[in-house]
Short mmCIF file of C-alpha atoms in Angstrom, two decimals:
data_model
loop_
_atom_site.label_atom_id
_atom_site.label_comp_id
_atom_site.label_asym_id
_atom_site.label_seq_id
_atom_site.Cartn_x
_atom_site.Cartn_y
_atom_site.Cartn_z
CA GLN A 29 3.84 19.37 -0.91
CA VAL A 30 2.91 15.65 -0.28
CA GLN A 31 4.33 13.53 2.27
CA LEU A 32 3.71 9.73 3.06
CA VAL A 33 5.05 7.85 6.18
CA GLU A 34 4.76 4.26 6.55
CA SER A 35 4.66 2.52 10.04
CA GLY A 36 3.85 -0.81 11.35
CA GLY A 37 6.49 -3.10 9.95
CA GLY A 38 8.52 -5.38 12.27
CA LEU A 39 9.41 -8.98 12.83
CA VAL A 40 6.65 -11.49 12.84
CA GLN A 41 6.60 -15.41 12.88
CA VAL A 42 5.02 -17.61 10.22
CA GLY A 43 1.24 -17.19 10.53
CA GLY A 44 1.39 -13.89 12.34
CA SER A 45 -0.51 -10.51 11.30
CA LEU A 46 0.55 -7.04 11.13
CA ARG A 47 -0.99 -3.72 10.20
CA LEU A 48 0.71 -1.29 8.30
CA SER A 49 -0.24 2.34 8.16
CA CYS A 50 0.52 5.23 5.78
CA ALA A 51 -0.07 8.68 6.91
CA THR A 52 -0.34 11.11 4.23
CA SER A 53 -0.38 15.14 4.16
CA VAL A 54 -2.18 15.67 0.93
CA ARG A 55 -3.43 19.53 0.91
CA THR A 56 -3.13 19.98 -2.78
CA TYR A 57 -5.29 17.25 -3.88
CA SER A 58 -8.78 16.42 -2.98
CA THR A 59 -8.95 12.89 -4.24
CA TYR A 60 -6.48 10.10 -4.89
CA ALA A 61 -5.99 6.38 -5.41
CA ALA A 62 -3.91 4.71 -3.04
CA GLY A 63 -1.44 1.57 -3.35
CA TRP A 64 0.68 -0.70 -1.65
CA PHE A 65 3.78 -2.26 -3.03
CA ARG A 66 6.52 -4.23 -1.67
CA GLN A 67 10.10 -4.99 -3.01
CA THR A 68 12.95 -7.18 -1.96
CA PRO A 69 16.78 -6.87 -3.06
CA GLY A 70 17.37 -7.34 -6.69
CA LYS A 71 13.70 -7.66 -7.67
CA GLU A 72 11.24 -5.27 -9.11
CA ARG A 73 8.65 -3.47 -6.97
CA GLU A 74 5.71 -5.87 -6.86
CA PHE A 75 1.99 -4.88 -6.81
CA VAL A 76 0.21 -5.76 -3.46
CA ALA A 77 -3.18 -3.89 -3.15
CA ALA A 78 -4.81 -0.71 -4.37
CA MET A 79 -7.87 1.18 -3.63
CA SER A 80 -10.16 3.73 -5.27
CA TRP A 81 -10.71 7.23 -3.30
CA SER A 82 -14.19 6.26 -2.14
CA GLY A 83 -12.96 2.58 -1.11
CA GLY A 84 -15.42 1.12 -3.45
CA TYR A 85 -13.09 -0.37 -5.84
CA THR A 86 -10.14 -2.81 -4.56
CA ASP A 87 -7.23 -4.74 -6.20
CA TYR A 88 -4.97 -7.21 -5.13
CA GLY A 89 -2.03 -8.86 -6.37
CA GLU A 90 -1.75 -12.49 -6.56
CA SER A 91 0.31 -12.94 -3.71
CA ALA A 92 -1.92 -10.67 -1.50
CA MET A 93 -5.23 -12.28 -2.51
CA GLY A 94 -7.19 -13.75 0.36
CA ARG A 95 -4.51 -12.82 3.00
CA PHE A 96 -4.12 -8.89 2.77
CA THR A 97 -6.60 -6.37 3.24
CA ILE A 98 -6.18 -2.71 2.02
CA SER A 99 -8.46 0.03 3.80
CA ARG A 100 -8.30 3.82 4.10
CA ASP A 101 -9.62 6.66 6.34
CA ASN A 102 -10.00 9.57 4.25
CA VAL A 103 -10.97 11.78 7.23
CA ASN A 104 -7.60 11.33 8.77
CA ASN A 105 -5.85 10.77 5.59
CA THR A 106 -4.43 7.36 6.46
CA ILE A 107 -4.19 4.02 4.27
CA TYR A 108 -3.79 0.72 5.97
CA LEU A 109 -2.70 -2.81 4.85
CA HIS A 110 -3.68 -5.47 7.19
CA LEU A 111 -1.41 -8.58 6.63
CA THR A 112 -2.45 -12.06 7.84
CA ASN A 113 -1.18 -15.51 7.67
CA LEU A 114 2.18 -14.19 6.83
CA ILE A 115 4.89 -16.58 5.34
CA PRO A 116 8.62 -15.97 4.69
CA GLU A 117 8.00 -14.83 1.31
CA ASP A 118 6.11 -11.90 2.51
CA THR A 119 9.43 -10.69 3.82
CA ALA A 120 9.87 -7.08 2.02
CA ILE A 121 10.00 -3.35 2.39
CA TYR A 122 6.44 -2.29 1.88
CA TYR A 123 5.76 1.03 0.26
CA CYS A 124 2.39 2.80 -0.03
CA ALA A 125 1.78 5.27 -2.98
CA ILE A 126 -0.81 7.58 -3.93
CA GLN A 127 -1.81 8.91 -7.35
CA PRO A 128 -4.19 12.03 -7.43
CA PHE A 129 -7.42 12.66 -9.49
CA TRP A 130 -7.57 8.82 -10.60
CA SER A 131 -11.09 7.77 -11.75
CA ASP A 132 -13.08 6.53 -8.63
CA PHE A 133 -14.11 3.39 -10.77
CA GLY A 134 -10.60 1.94 -10.31
CA ALA A 135 -7.20 1.99 -9.09
CA PRO A 136 -3.74 1.86 -10.82
CA ARG A 137 -1.64 -1.06 -10.25
CA SER A 138 1.63 -0.30 -11.83
CA PRO A 139 4.58 1.50 -10.01
CA ASP A 140 4.74 3.84 -12.99
CA GLU A 141 1.14 4.98 -12.47
CA PHE A 142 2.10 6.42 -9.03
CA ASP A 143 3.51 9.94 -8.49
CA TYR A 144 3.89 9.86 -4.68
CA TRP A 145 5.50 7.51 -2.43
CA GLY A 146 6.43 6.86 1.22
CA GLN A 147 10.03 5.59 2.29
CA GLY A 148 8.90 2.17 2.96
CA THR A 149 8.48 0.02 6.18
CA GLN A 150 10.33 -3.41 6.70
CA VAL A 151 8.33 -6.60 7.29
CA THR A 152 10.36 -9.57 8.17
CA VAL A 153 8.56 -13.04 8.64
CA SER A 154 10.86 -15.63 10.56
CA SER A 155 10.06 -19.31 10.07
#
């Protein structure tokens, strides 16, 4: 059984920062790619960032580039997303996801390519 639990969301002012965490319990799979997505009401889930198992490959969505950083701690099975220079348009529910056995030379970026998801954590940026 695979469980993902996000934390670290909250209310922050414009220009502020947050670090989101995603604790995973992955006993069945030895390697997995990881990603972060976000979603607002009435819109499709948007790709934010992804990382390969080893961390050697990272990919960012246009809205995240230069402001957000994905990282991971494979010893503790935790995935992070560091958000900086936040703007009101970053307000959303942020979800982490993993996909087992993805090539370490890349990472998926479509929601359909991830099999396991967390429940999400709300990030609200006030102006």
